[in-house]
Amino acid sequence: MTRPAPVGIRHIAVVGLMSAGKTTVGSSLAARLGWALRDSDTELRSTTGLTARQIHDNEGTLALHDAEAHELLRALAEPGPNVICPAASVIEDPAARLALAAADVVVIWLRASPAVLAQRFSSAAHRPVYGSDPEEVARTQGELRNPHFAALDPITIDVDRLEPAAVIEAALDAILSVIDPEGARGPGDRGGPGPAGARRLSSRPRRRHHS
């Protein structure tokens, strides 16, 4: 069942560090809501013919991050509604941060500890390699990026102790508090309210767009 976007909301952005589970959660949200999915890795391959690792290895980190920010801005420029899974690097880009802070964007931050992220780091061919110690890479990236994620006033879900299905339910519950303020789930929705850790949008103030 496709749920219409509530007035004023066109995009849901699922953000977090690499291996936080953005694609897993975002693709499930898109399927459950009936909205389009815009995943960074997929969009990069579609527009450039290259994987993130290939761009990183051939052109460097800055070129990759520029391409990832471009894909986010392109997805946010669509009329929507869509669910966007941007690369973790986009939060370092000032234009991307400004776009994510827009009033028509709901941001879900999947927050995870460096230890958990390191355990999840994949050796998949499409992912760039940033160092030999995954936990140190995650810690360094978190120190730089997490304050920017937090500044977006996102729905924050701590994923360390949650199975993917529980994270999805927590995210869906928070999103439905905007789409369906009374908390009703349609016949196609499974489960009850998500676990603690997801801030309900009905209780959070609307973000303002600061230039």
CSV table of C-alpha atoms in Angstrom, one decimal:
chain,number,residue,atom,x,y,z
A,1,MET,CA,0.0,0.0,0.0
A,2,THR,CA,1.4,3.4,-1.0
A,3,ARG,CA,1.1,6.0,1.7
A,4,PRO,CA,0.9,9.6,0.5
A,5,ALA,CA,3.5,12.0,1.8
A,6,PRO,CA,2.1,14.3,4.5
A,7,VAL,CA,1.8,18.0,3.6
A,8,GLY,CA,5.2,19.6,3.7
A,9,ILE,CA,7.2,16.3,3.7
A,10,ARG,CA,8.8,15.1,0.4
A,11,HIS,CA,11.9,13.1,1.5
A,12,ILE,CA,13.0,10.7,4.2
A,13,ALA,CA,16.8,10.6,4.5
A,14,VAL,CA,18.4,7.7,6.3
A,15,VAL,CA,21.9,8.8,7.4
A,16,GLY,CA,24.7,7.3,9.4
A,17,LEU,CA,28.3,6.1,9.1
A,18,MET,CA,29.3,3.3,6.7
A,19,SER,CA,27.8,0.0,7.7
A,20,ALA,CA,25.2,1.5,10.0
A,21,GLY,CA,22.5,-0.2,8.0
A,22,LYS,CA,21.2,2.7,5.8
A,23,THR,CA,20.4,0.6,2.7
A,24,THR,CA,18.7,-2.1,4.7
A,25,VAL,CA,16.5,0.3,6.6
A,26,GLY,CA,15.9,2.6,3.7
A,27,SER,CA,14.9,0.0,1.2
A,28,SER,CA,12.5,-1.5,3.7
A,29,LEU,CA,11.0,1.8,4.5
A,30,ALA,CA,10.5,2.6,0.8
A,31,ALA,CA,8.9,-0.7,0.2
A,32,ARG,CA,6.5,-0.4,3.2
A,33,LEU,CA,5.6,3.2,2.3
A,34,GLY,CA,5.4,2.6,-1.4
A,35,TRP,CA,7.8,5.5,-2.0
A,36,ALA,CA,10.7,5.6,-4.5
A,37,LEU,CA,14.2,4.6,-3.2
A,38,ARG,CA,17.3,6.5,-4.0
A,39,ASP,CA,20.4,4.6,-2.7
A,40,SER,CA,23.8,6.3,-3.1
A,41,ASP,CA,25.7,3.2,-4.3
A,42,THR,CA,23.0,2.3,-6.8
A,43,GLU,CA,22.7,5.9,-8.1
A,44,LEU,CA,26.4,6.3,-8.5
A,45,ARG,CA,26.6,3.1,-10.6
A,46,SER,CA,23.7,4.3,-12.7
A,47,THR,CA,25.0,7.8,-13.4
A,48,THR,CA,28.8,7.1,-13.7
A,49,GLY,CA,29.0,3.4,-14.5
A,50,LEU,CA,31.5,3.1,-11.6
A,51,THR,CA,31.3,1.8,-8.1
A,52,ALA,CA,32.3,4.0,-5.1
A,53,ARG,CA,35.5,2.0,-4.8
A,54,GLN,CA,36.4,2.5,-8.5
A,55,ILE,CA,35.8,6.2,-8.2
A,56,HIS,CA,37.9,6.3,-5.0
A,57,ASP,CA,40.7,4.3,-6.4
A,58,ASN,CA,40.8,6.0,-9.8
A,59,GLU,CA,40.1,9.6,-8.9
A,60,GLY,CA,40.6,9.9,-5.2
A,61,THR,CA,38.6,10.5,-2.0
A,62,LEU,CA,37.6,14.1,-2.8
A,63,ALA,CA,36.2,13.1,-6.2
A,64,LEU,CA,34.2,10.3,-4.6
A,65,HIS,CA,32.8,12.6,-1.9
A,66,ASP,CA,31.9,15.2,-4.5
A,67,ALA,CA,30.0,12.6,-6.5
A,68,GLU,CA,28.2,11.3,-3.4
A,69,ALA,CA,27.1,14.8,-2.4
A,70,HIS,CA,25.9,15.4,-6.0
A,71,GLU,CA,23.7,12.2,-5.9
A,72,LEU,CA,22.2,13.4,-2.6
A,73,LEU,CA,21.4,16.8,-3.9
A,74,ARG,CA,19.9,15.3,-7.1
A,75,ALA,CA,17.7,13.0,-5.0
A,76,LEU,CA,16.5,15.9,-2.9
A,77,ALA,CA,15.7,18.0,-6.0
A,78,GLU,CA,13.2,15.4,-7.1
A,79,PRO,CA,9.5,16.2,-6.3
A,80,GLY,CA,9.3,13.0,-4.2
A,81,PRO,CA,8.1,11.4,-2.2
A,82,ASN,CA,11.3,9.3,-1.8
A,83,VAL,CA,13.5,7.6,0.7
A,84,ILE,CA,17.1,8.5,0.3
A,85,CYS,CA,20.1,6.5,1.6
A,86,PRO,CA,23.1,8.9,1.1
A,87,ALA,CA,26.7,8.0,1.6
A,88,ALA,CA,28.1,8.8,5.0
A,89,SER,CA,30.5,11.4,3.5
A,90,VAL,CA,27.8,13.8,2.4
A,91,ILE,CA,27.4,15.2,6.0
A,92,GLU,CA,30.9,16.8,5.5
A,93,ASP,CA,29.6,18.9,2.6
A,94,PRO,CA,28.0,22.2,3.6
A,95,ALA,CA,25.5,22.3,0.7
A,96,ALA,CA,24.4,18.8,1.5
A,97,ARG,CA,24.0,19.6,5.2
A,98,LEU,CA,21.9,22.7,4.3
A,99,ALA,CA,19.7,20.6,2.0
A,100,LEU,CA,19.2,17.9,4.6
A,101,ALA,CA,18.1,20.6,7.1
A,102,ALA,CA,15.2,21.7,4.8
A,103,ALA,CA,11.7,21.6,6.2
A,104,ASP,CA,10.5,19.1,3.7
A,105,VAL,CA,13.1,16.5,4.7
A,106,VAL,CA,12.8,14.0,7.6
A,107,VAL,CA,16.2,12.7,8.7
A,108,ILE,CA,16.7,9.3,10.4
A,109,TRP,CA,20.1,8.9,12.0
A,110,LEU,CA,21.3,5.3,12.5
A,111,ARG,CA,23.8,5.7,15.3
A,112,ALA,CA,26.3,3.0,16.0
A,113,SER,CA,29.5,2.5,18.0
A,114,PRO,CA,32.8,2.1,16.3
A,115,ALA,CA,33.1,-1.5,17.6
A,116,VAL,CA,29.8,-2.5,16.0
A,117,LEU,CA,30.5,-0.7,12.7
A,118,ALA,CA,33.9,-2.4,12.5
A,119,GLN,CA,32.3,-5.8,12.9
A,120,ARG,CA,29.9,-5.0,10.1
A,121,PHE,CA,32.5,-3.5,7.7
A,122,SER,CA,32.1,-5.4,4.4
A,123,SER,CA,34.8,-6.3,2.0
A,124,ALA,CA,32.3,-6.0,-0.9
A,125,ALA,CA,33.9,-4.9,-4.1
A,126,HIS,CA,31.9,-1.7,-4.4
A,127,ARG,CA,33.1,-0.3,-1.0
A,128,PRO,CA,36.2,1.9,-0.8
A,129,VAL,CA,38.9,0.9,1.7
A,130,TYR,CA,40.0,3.8,4.0
A,131,GLY,CA,42.4,2.0,6.3
A,132,SER,CA,43.6,-1.3,7.8
A,133,ASP,CA,41.9,-0.9,11.2
A,134,PRO,CA,38.1,-0.7,10.7
A,135,GLU,CA,37.4,0.3,14.3
A,136,GLU,CA,39.9,3.2,14.2
A,137,VAL,CA,38.4,4.3,10.8
A,138,ALA,CA,34.9,4.3,12.3
A,139,ARG,CA,36.0,6.1,15.4
A,140,THR,CA,37.8,8.8,13.4
A,141,GLN,CA,34.9,9.3,11.0
A,142,GLY,CA,32.4,9.4,13.9
A,143,GLU,CA,34.4,12.1,15.7
A,144,LEU,CA,34.1,14.2,12.5
A,145,ARG,CA,30.7,13.4,11.3
A,146,ASN,CA,28.5,12.5,14.3
A,147,PRO,CA,28.2,16.1,15.5
A,148,HIS,CA,26.9,17.1,12.0
A,149,PHE,CA,24.4,14.3,12.0
A,150,ALA,CA,23.2,15.4,15.5
A,151,ALA,CA,22.9,19.0,14.4
A,152,LEU,CA,20.1,18.0,11.9
A,153,ASP,CA,17.8,17.3,14.9
A,154,PRO,CA,17.1,13.8,13.5
A,155,ILE,CA,15.1,10.8,14.6
A,156,THR,CA,17.9,9.0,16.3
A,157,ILE,CA,18.0,5.2,16.5
A,158,ASP,CA,20.8,3.5,18.4
A,159,VAL,CA,21.3,0.3,16.5
A,160,ASP,CA,24.0,-1.4,18.5
A,161,ARG,CA,21.7,-3.8,20.3
A,162,LEU,CA,18.9,-4.0,17.7
A,163,GLU,CA,18.4,-6.6,15.0
A,164,PRO,CA,17.7,-5.1,11.6
A,165,ALA,CA,14.0,-5.9,11.8
A,166,ALA,CA,13.7,-4.0,15.1
A,167,VAL,CA,15.5,-1.0,13.6
A,168,ILE,CA,13.1,-1.0,10.6
A,169,GLU,CA,10.1,-1.1,12.9
A,170,ALA,CA,11.5,1.7,15.1
A,171,ALA,CA,12.0,3.9,12.0
A,172,LEU,CA,8.6,3.0,10.5
A,173,ASP,CA,6.9,3.8,13.8
A,174,ALA,CA,8.5,7.3,13.9
A,175,ILE,CA,7.7,8.0,10.3
A,176,LEU,CA,4.1,6.9,10.7
A,177,SER,CA,3.7,9.4,13.5
A,178,VAL,CA,4.0,12.1,10.7
A,179,ILE,CA,2.0,10.3,8.0
A,180,ASP,CA,-0.6,8.9,10.4
A,181,PRO,CA,-0.5,11.1,13.6
A,182,GLU,CA,-2.9,8.8,15.4
A,183,GLY,CA,-0.4,6.0,15.2
A,184,ALA,CA,-2.7,3.7,13.2
A,185,ARG,CA,-1.1,1.1,11.0
A,186,GLY,CA,-2.8,-0.2,7.9
A,187,PRO,CA,-3.4,-3.9,7.2
A,188,GLY,CA,-0.2,-4.1,5.3
A,189,ASP,CA,1.9,-3.0,8.2
A,190,ARG,CA,3.4,-5.5,10.6
A,191,GLY,CA,4.0,-5.2,14.3
A,192,GLY,CA,3.4,-2.6,16.9
A,193,PRO,CA,5.3,0.4,18.1
A,194,GLY,CA,9.0,0.3,17.6
A,195,PRO,CA,11.5,0.0,20.5
A,196,ALA,CA,12.8,2.8,22.5
A,197,GLY,CA,15.4,4.8,20.7
A,198,ALA,CA,13.3,6.4,17.9
A,199,ARG,CA,12.1,9.9,18.7
A,200,ARG,CA,8.5,10.3,17.6
A,201,LEU,CA,8.1,13.1,15.1
A,202,SER,CA,4.8,14.2,16.6
A,203,SER,CA,6.6,15.4,19.7
A,204,ARG,CA,9.6,17.1,18.0
A,205,PRO,CA,9.5,20.7,16.8
A,206,ARG,CA,9.6,21.4,13.1
A,207,ARG,CA,13.1,22.2,11.9
A,208,ARG,CA,13.7,25.6,10.5
A,209,HIS,CA,15.8,26.3,7.5
A,210,HIS,CA,18.7,28.5,8.4
A,211,SER,CA,20.7,30.1,5.6
